[in-house]
Amino acid sequence: MSFTPDIRLFSCHYTSQQSCADEGHELQQLNFPENVKMTRVVCTGKLEEITLLKAFEDGADGVYVVGCPADGCHNVKGSQRAAKRVEAVRSAWVSLAWKRNGQKCFFFRADCIRNSSVLLRK
Amino acid sequence: MIVAERKPLAEIIEMVQDCKKILVLACRGCVTVCSAGGEREAEILASLIRLGLKKAGKNAEVFDASLVRQCDKEYIDGIDQFKGQYDAIVSTACGVGVNFIANLRPNDHVFPALNTTFFGGSAEQGIWSEQCAGCGDCVLHFTGGLCPVVRCAKSLMNGPCGGSVSGRCEIDPEVDCIWQMIYDRMGRLQRQEELTVSAPMRDWSTSRHGGPRKQVREDLTV
Ligand code: SF4
Ligand code: SF4
């Protein structure tokens, strides 16, 4: 049975500029999957754990956060903060041994939309 | 403040697995300050309980709310406002809060979401350390303000044991020997001489060795 995961992407303002540029044509050219819903945030460091969890409660199969490189964040430590929150949710997931629709929930940390687009297609 | 940390999630889910309506109740006191059981943590926990129970194939309503504190009767009475909305409370307060709910609400099921760890402080963001054990007979005036009761692994009262090496405790080279710190500090304050006076035998009955403790302030009772 084919399964198309519902994936939510949270991307920081700076990272998503690239993806929103040219009315999203660049994303299309990159063959960015359509089942990924993107939410743009001012900085991934502003993302709260509860926002990621609510996405799962809302039916997401996977949640995915993309921000600046950890050592090159526009807001200095935003990406590092985000990585810690993703890790907190991920470890809660591990402790619940949670799987949905037979698929493991997954978290990516990637430096830019370009990389993540490749990852997602895999 | 009282320092605590969230229990393993699986342990909490197991406690409430048969509950149908769950109130995750935050405390806006100490546990908010140590980011273990304030409103933000209770909201996260409520979400995780919902997801965890759903995964276990259980249906439950889970909501979160908070009280100013859970260690005063007047605030515990505020739980009345949620009457009929819950069949169990998961308290994210310290053990005092959970005990208070159990004491004052004989018919409510209450479960602890946290492991209460110690009385401590935070000198660096995200790091807490134990500073006082509430022994009931404080000796900090003899020791330059540093507590040998809780910060010495053996609660020694008259200087270090033979295991102190280079200012570190023999239980762990990462742990400071508090007696070394007391000695250095008293020296800096030119009070080293005071350390030559032997501390008298301690009466531990004021500590946990004398059973549950109670304090009555006649000037405050009505
Ligand atoms: S219930 Fe516990 S955590 Fe809350 S304010 Fe009282 S002592 Fe502090
Ligand atoms: S001597 Fe007792 S009251 Fe004083 S800081 Fe140590 S444990 Fe706390």
Short mmCIF file of C-alpha atoms and ligand atoms in Angstrom, two decimals:
data_model
loop_
_atom_site.label_atom_id
_atom_site.label_comp_id
_atom_site.label_asym_id
_atom_site.label_seq_id
_atom_site.Cartn_x
_atom_site.Cartn_y
_atom_site.Cartn_z
CA MET A 1 0.00 0.00 0.00
CA SER A 2 1.46 3.32 -0.95
CA PHE A 3 1.95 5.76 1.85
CA THR A 4 2.57 9.46 1.49
CA PRO A 5 3.77 10.89 4.75
CA ASP A 6 2.43 14.22 5.94
CA ILE A 7 5.59 16.14 6.66
CA ARG A 8 5.82 19.53 8.34
CA LEU A 9 8.84 21.65 7.75
CA PHE A 10 9.77 24.55 9.99
CA SER A 11 12.30 26.74 8.34
CA CYS A 12 13.91 29.93 9.50
CA HIS A 13 13.40 33.20 7.71
CA TYR A 14 16.92 33.23 6.30
CA THR A 15 16.95 29.64 5.12
CA SER A 16 13.51 29.82 3.58
CA GLN A 17 14.30 32.97 1.61
CA GLN A 18 15.98 30.68 -0.83
CA SER A 19 12.94 28.45 -1.07
CA CYS A 20 10.45 31.29 -1.35
CA ALA A 21 12.52 33.11 -3.93
CA ASP A 22 11.13 33.38 -7.39
CA GLU A 23 7.65 32.44 -6.11
CA GLY A 24 8.88 29.01 -5.10
CA HIS A 25 10.09 28.13 -8.61
CA GLU A 26 13.46 27.21 -7.26
CA LEU A 27 11.83 24.65 -5.01
CA GLN A 28 9.93 23.18 -7.93
CA GLN A 29 13.15 22.94 -9.91
CA LEU A 30 14.68 21.09 -7.00
CA ASN A 31 11.78 18.66 -7.19
CA PHE A 32 10.74 19.50 -3.63
CA PRO A 33 8.09 17.03 -2.45
CA GLU A 34 4.55 18.39 -2.35
CA ASN A 35 3.62 16.56 0.82
CA VAL A 36 5.95 18.81 2.80
CA LYS A 37 4.14 21.77 4.37
CA MET A 38 6.46 24.59 5.18
CA THR A 39 6.07 27.05 8.05
CA ARG A 40 8.44 29.96 8.09
CA VAL A 41 9.64 31.12 11.51
CA VAL A 42 11.74 34.15 12.40
CA CYS A 43 14.48 31.94 13.75
CA THR A 44 14.47 28.21 14.49
CA GLY A 45 15.70 29.15 17.97
CA LYS A 46 12.23 30.63 18.51
CA LEU A 47 10.56 27.28 17.85
CA GLU A 48 9.13 25.75 20.99
CA GLU A 49 9.01 22.03 21.69
CA ILE A 50 5.24 22.32 21.96
CA THR A 51 5.00 23.62 18.38
CA LEU A 52 6.71 20.47 17.11
CA LEU A 53 4.51 18.26 19.29
CA LYS A 54 1.33 20.03 18.17
CA ALA A 55 2.29 19.28 14.58
CA PHE A 56 2.35 15.59 15.47
CA GLU A 57 -0.93 15.88 17.35
CA ASP A 58 -2.31 17.54 14.25
CA GLY A 59 -1.50 14.41 12.25
CA ALA A 60 2.00 14.96 10.92
CA ASP A 61 3.99 11.81 10.26
CA GLY A 62 7.27 13.63 10.36
CA VAL A 63 8.51 16.99 11.53
CA TYR A 64 11.55 18.60 10.14
CA VAL A 65 13.42 21.72 11.15
CA VAL A 66 15.82 23.57 8.89
CA GLY A 67 17.86 26.53 9.95
CA CYS A 68 21.20 28.20 9.49
CA PRO A 69 24.37 26.14 10.02
CA ALA A 70 24.97 25.60 13.74
CA ASP A 71 28.11 27.71 13.68
CA GLY A 72 26.76 30.38 11.34
CA CYS A 73 23.30 31.26 12.63
CA HIS A 74 22.12 34.79 11.89
CA ASN A 75 20.91 34.96 15.47
CA VAL A 76 24.11 33.42 16.81
CA LYS A 77 22.71 30.47 18.79
CA GLY A 78 19.25 29.98 17.26
CA SER A 79 20.14 26.82 15.34
CA GLN A 80 21.85 25.32 18.37
CA ARG A 81 18.76 25.97 20.47
CA ALA A 82 16.55 24.44 17.81
CA ALA A 83 18.76 21.34 17.63
CA LYS A 84 18.31 20.84 21.38
CA ARG A 85 14.53 21.11 21.14
CA VAL A 86 14.41 18.70 18.21
CA GLU A 87 16.53 16.33 20.26
CA ALA A 88 14.17 16.67 23.25
CA VAL A 89 11.18 15.74 21.10
CA ARG A 90 13.13 12.97 19.41
CA SER A 91 14.14 11.41 22.71
CA ALA A 92 10.53 11.62 23.95
CA TRP A 93 9.63 9.75 20.78
CA VAL A 94 12.22 7.10 21.46
CA SER A 95 10.88 6.62 24.97
CA LEU A 96 7.37 6.19 23.57
CA ALA A 97 8.71 3.86 20.85
CA TRP A 98 6.29 5.75 18.63
CA LYS A 99 5.63 4.72 15.09
CA ARG A 100 2.88 5.92 12.83
CA ASN A 101 1.43 4.15 9.86
CA GLY A 102 4.31 1.70 10.08
CA GLN A 103 6.78 4.49 9.43
CA LYS A 104 9.25 5.73 11.94
CA CYS A 105 8.88 9.39 12.71
CA PHE A 106 11.97 11.22 11.71
CA PHE A 107 13.81 14.41 12.33
CA PHE A 108 16.36 15.97 10.09
CA ARG A 109 18.86 18.58 10.76
CA ALA A 110 20.14 20.00 7.56
CA ASP A 111 21.96 23.14 6.68
CA CYS A 112 19.79 24.28 3.84
CA ILE A 113 16.72 23.52 1.85
CA ARG A 114 18.83 22.16 -0.98
CA ASN A 115 20.30 19.42 1.25
CA SER A 116 17.00 18.66 2.88
CA SER A 117 15.24 18.34 -0.43
CA VAL A 118 17.72 15.61 -1.35
CA LEU A 119 17.25 13.93 2.02
CA LEU A 120 13.48 14.01 1.75
CA ARG A 121 13.42 12.35 -1.62
CA LYS A 122 15.48 9.52 -0.17
CA MET B 1 14.61 26.73 45.48
CA ILE B 2 13.45 23.17 45.13
CA VAL B 3 15.00 21.55 42.07
CA ALA B 4 13.30 18.76 40.17
CA GLU B 5 13.31 17.00 36.82
CA ARG B 6 10.67 15.26 34.79
CA LYS B 7 10.25 11.55 35.36
CA PRO B 8 10.83 9.27 32.39
CA LEU B 9 7.88 9.67 30.08
CA ALA B 10 7.08 5.95 29.96
CA GLU B 11 6.73 5.94 33.76
CA ILE B 12 4.23 8.81 33.65
CA ILE B 13 2.22 7.24 30.83
CA GLU B 14 2.02 4.00 32.78
CA MET B 15 0.64 5.83 35.83
CA VAL B 16 -2.25 7.32 33.86
CA GLN B 17 -2.90 4.59 31.34
CA ASP B 18 -6.37 3.84 32.68
CA CYS B 19 -7.46 7.44 33.21
CA LYS B 20 -9.99 9.03 30.93
CA LYS B 21 -9.73 12.70 31.89
CA ILE B 22 -6.36 13.97 32.99
CA LEU B 23 -5.42 17.35 34.39
CA VAL B 24 -1.72 18.12 34.09
CA LEU B 25 -1.28 20.70 36.80
CA ALA B 26 1.72 23.03 36.71
CA CYS B 27 3.16 24.98 39.61
CA ARG B 28 4.31 28.54 39.02
CA GLY B 29 6.79 28.37 41.91
CA CYS B 30 10.21 26.70 42.15
CA VAL B 31 9.63 24.16 39.38
CA THR B 32 8.87 26.95 36.92
CA VAL B 33 12.22 28.53 37.73
CA CYS B 34 14.08 25.24 37.21
CA SER B 35 12.12 24.56 33.99
CA ALA B 36 10.79 21.22 35.22
CA GLY B 37 7.11 21.78 35.96
CA GLY B 38 5.96 25.25 35.00
CA GLU B 39 3.23 26.10 32.51
CA ARG B 40 5.45 25.46 29.51
CA GLU B 41 6.56 22.04 30.74
CA ALA B 42 3.00 21.07 31.70
CA GLU B 43 1.76 21.96 28.21
CA ILE B 44 4.53 19.81 26.69
CA LEU B 45 3.78 16.94 29.06
CA ALA B 46 0.04 17.09 28.32
CA SER B 47 0.82 16.84 24.63
CA LEU B 48 3.20 13.91 25.18
CA ILE B 49 0.64 12.10 27.35
CA ARG B 50 -1.99 12.57 24.63
CA LEU B 51 0.39 11.19 22.02
CA GLY B 52 1.56 8.37 24.30
CA LEU B 53 -1.94 7.24 25.21
CA LYS B 54 -3.04 7.46 21.59
CA LYS B 55 -0.15 5.23 20.64
CA ALA B 56 -1.27 2.76 23.31
CA GLY B 57 -4.72 2.80 21.70
CA LYS B 58 -6.31 4.65 24.62
CA ASN B 59 -8.67 7.53 24.43
CA ALA B 60 -8.26 10.22 27.04
CA GLU B 61 -8.89 13.92 27.40
CA VAL B 62 -5.75 15.60 28.65
CA PHE B 63 -5.59 19.28 29.50
CA ASP B 64 -3.17 21.47 31.38
CA ALA B 65 -3.59 24.29 33.87
CA SER B 66 -1.50 25.89 36.58
CA LEU B 67 -1.62 27.08 40.17
CA VAL B 68 0.45 29.87 41.70
CA ARG B 69 1.92 27.27 44.04
CA GLN B 70 0.91 23.81 45.15
CA CYS B 71 2.27 24.11 48.67
CA ASP B 72 -0.46 26.37 50.14
CA LYS B 73 -4.01 25.40 50.93
CA GLU B 74 -5.48 28.53 49.40
CA TYR B 75 -4.07 27.64 45.98
CA ILE B 76 -4.88 23.93 46.23
CA ASP B 77 -8.49 24.93 46.87
CA GLY B 78 -8.37 26.49 43.40
CA ILE B 79 -8.51 22.98 41.93
CA ASP B 80 -12.26 23.20 42.61
CA GLN B 81 -12.58 25.24 39.40
CA PHE B 82 -11.79 22.09 37.37
CA LYS B 83 -14.44 19.97 39.12
CA GLY B 84 -15.86 17.32 36.81
CA GLN B 85 -13.20 17.89 34.16
CA TYR B 86 -10.68 15.34 35.43
CA ASP B 87 -10.50 11.95 37.03
CA ALA B 88 -6.77 12.20 37.78
CA ILE B 89 -4.26 14.96 38.37
CA VAL B 90 -0.69 14.70 37.16
CA SER B 91 1.12 17.29 39.23
CA THR B 92 4.26 18.87 37.84
CA ALA B 93 5.05 20.43 41.23
CA CYS B 94 7.70 19.09 43.57
CA GLY B 95 6.88 16.33 46.02
CA VAL B 96 5.52 18.93 48.44
CA GLY B 97 2.86 19.90 45.92
CA VAL B 98 1.84 16.31 45.25
CA ASN B 99 1.63 15.63 49.01
CA PHE B 100 -0.47 18.75 49.49
CA ILE B 101 -2.96 17.66 46.87
CA ALA B 102 -3.11 14.21 48.49
CA ASN B 103 -3.51 15.78 51.97
CA LEU B 104 -6.18 18.28 51.04
CA ARG B 105 -8.16 16.47 48.36
CA PRO B 106 -8.96 13.04 49.79
CA ASN B 107 -10.95 11.90 46.78
CA ASP B 108 -8.62 13.04 44.01
CA HIS B 109 -6.16 10.71 42.31
CA VAL B 110 -2.82 12.47 42.05
CA PHE B 111 0.37 11.33 40.34
CA PRO B 112 3.84 12.88 40.39
CA ALA B 113 5.31 13.98 37.06
CA LEU B 114 8.66 14.94 38.57
CA ASN B 115 11.48 13.51 40.58
CA THR B 116 12.22 16.10 43.25
CA THR B 117 15.96 16.19 43.52
CA PHE B 118 17.27 18.77 45.99
CA PHE B 119 17.36 22.33 47.37
CA GLY B 120 19.77 24.13 45.15
CA GLY B 121 20.62 27.00 42.92
CA SER B 122 21.75 27.71 39.40
CA ALA B 123 25.02 29.53 38.83
CA GLU B 124 24.96 28.76 35.10
CA GLN B 125 22.02 28.42 32.76
CA GLY B 126 20.76 24.85 32.71
CA ILE B 127 22.91 23.65 35.60
CA TRP B 128 21.71 23.29 39.19
CA SER B 129 23.60 22.14 42.23
CA GLU B 130 22.63 21.12 45.72
CA GLN B 131 23.42 23.68 48.42
CA CYS B 132 21.35 22.90 51.52
CA ALA B 133 19.67 19.84 53.03
CA GLY B 134 17.32 21.67 55.37
CA CYS B 135 19.00 20.09 58.39
CA GLY B 136 17.21 22.37 60.84
CA ASP B 137 20.34 23.49 62.69
CA CYS B 138 22.36 25.64 60.34
CA VAL B 139 26.13 25.88 60.83
CA LEU B 140 26.97 28.25 57.99
CA HIS B 141 28.18 30.92 60.45
CA PHE B 142 31.05 28.57 61.39
CA THR B 143 31.98 27.62 57.85
CA GLY B 144 32.04 30.88 55.92
CA GLY B 145 28.65 30.24 54.36
CA LEU B 146 29.52 26.90 52.73
CA CYS B 147 27.51 23.88 53.86
CA PRO B 148 29.40 20.82 55.09
CA VAL B 149 26.17 18.94 55.83
CA VAL B 150 25.12 18.53 52.22
CA ARG B 151 28.20 19.51 50.24
CA CYS B 152 30.52 17.10 52.06
CA ALA B 153 29.75 13.53 50.99
CA LYS B 154 30.20 12.41 54.61
CA SER B 155 28.67 15.48 56.28
CA LEU B 156 31.86 15.96 58.26
CA MET B 157 31.86 18.83 60.73
CA ASN B 158 35.56 19.20 61.57
CA GLY B 159 37.51 19.37 58.36
CA PRO B 160 38.15 17.01 55.48
CA CYS B 161 38.52 13.26 55.57
CA GLY B 162 41.73 11.61 54.39
CA GLY B 163 40.38 11.23 50.88
CA SER B 164 40.54 14.88 49.88
CA VAL B 165 43.09 15.22 47.05
CA SER B 166 44.06 18.52 45.41
CA GLY B 167 40.86 20.14 46.55
CA ARG B 168 38.67 17.35 45.16
CA CYS B 169 36.44 14.87 46.92
CA GLU B 170 37.35 11.20 46.91
CA ILE B 171 33.90 10.24 45.66
CA ASP B 172 34.52 11.93 42.32
CA PRO B 173 37.39 14.06 41.01
CA GLU B 174 34.77 16.40 39.49
CA VAL B 175 33.37 17.20 42.94
CA ASP B 176 34.97 19.95 45.00
CA CYS B 177 36.01 19.05 48.52
CA ILE B 178 33.83 21.50 50.42
CA TRP B 179 36.23 21.45 53.36
CA GLN B 180 39.03 22.65 51.10
CA MET B 181 36.72 25.42 49.93
CA ILE B 182 35.76 26.29 53.50
CA TYR B 183 39.43 26.39 54.51
CA ASP B 184 40.42 28.57 51.55
CA ARG B 185 37.51 30.92 52.03
CA MET B 186 38.03 31.31 55.78
CA GLY B 187 41.66 32.08 55.02
CA ARG B 188 40.72 34.76 52.48
CA LEU B 189 38.40 36.27 55.06
CA GLN B 190 41.14 36.04 57.71
CA ARG B 191 38.97 33.77 59.82
CA GLN B 192 41.08 30.61 59.54
CA GLU B 193 41.72 30.60 63.29
CA GLU B 194 38.03 29.89 63.90
CA LEU B 195 38.46 26.51 62.24
CA THR B 196 40.71 25.33 65.07
CA VAL B 197 37.72 25.24 67.40
CA SER B 198 36.13 21.79 67.37
CA ALA B 199 32.51 21.74 66.31
CA PRO B 200 30.34 20.28 69.05
CA MET B 201 28.47 17.01 68.60
CA ARG B 202 25.50 17.66 66.39
CA ASP B 203 21.96 16.99 67.44
CA TRP B 204 20.52 15.45 64.30
CA SER B 205 17.01 15.30 65.71
CA THR B 206 16.31 18.58 63.93
CA SER B 207 17.13 16.87 60.64
CA ARG B 208 15.26 13.96 59.08
CA HIS B 209 16.34 11.62 61.85
CA GLY B 210 13.63 12.87 64.20
CA GLY B 211 10.63 11.95 62.03
CA PRO B 212 8.43 14.35 60.00
CA ARG B 213 9.09 17.94 60.96
CA LYS B 214 6.60 20.68 61.61
CA GLN B 215 6.99 24.35 62.33
CA VAL B 216 4.44 26.45 64.18
CA ARG B 217 4.68 30.23 64.24
CA GLU B 218 2.29 31.39 66.94
CA ASP B 219 2.63 34.97 65.71
CA LEU B 220 1.22 33.96 62.32
CA THR B 221 -1.47 31.47 63.26
CA VAL B 222 -5.04 32.72 63.47
S1 SF4 C 1 4.72 23.31 45.28
FE1 SF4 C 1 6.90 22.89 45.35
S2 SF4 C 1 7.65 23.72 43.44
FE2 SF4 C 1 5.67 24.63 43.77
S3 SF4 C 1 6.16 26.56 44.83
FE3 SF4 C 1 5.71 25.01 46.38
S4 SF4 C 1 7.70 24.24 46.97
FE4 SF4 C 1 7.98 25.29 45.04
S1 SF4 C 2 23.92 23.50 57.70
FE1 SF4 C 2 21.89 22.63 57.44
S2 SF4 C 2 20.51 24.38 57.15
FE2 SF4 C 2 22.63 25.13 56.91
S3 SF4 C 2 22.95 25.05 54.69
FE3 SF4 C 2 23.69 23.08 55.54
S4 SF4 C 2 21.93 21.68 55.42
FE4 SF4 C 2 21.17 23.76 55.11
#
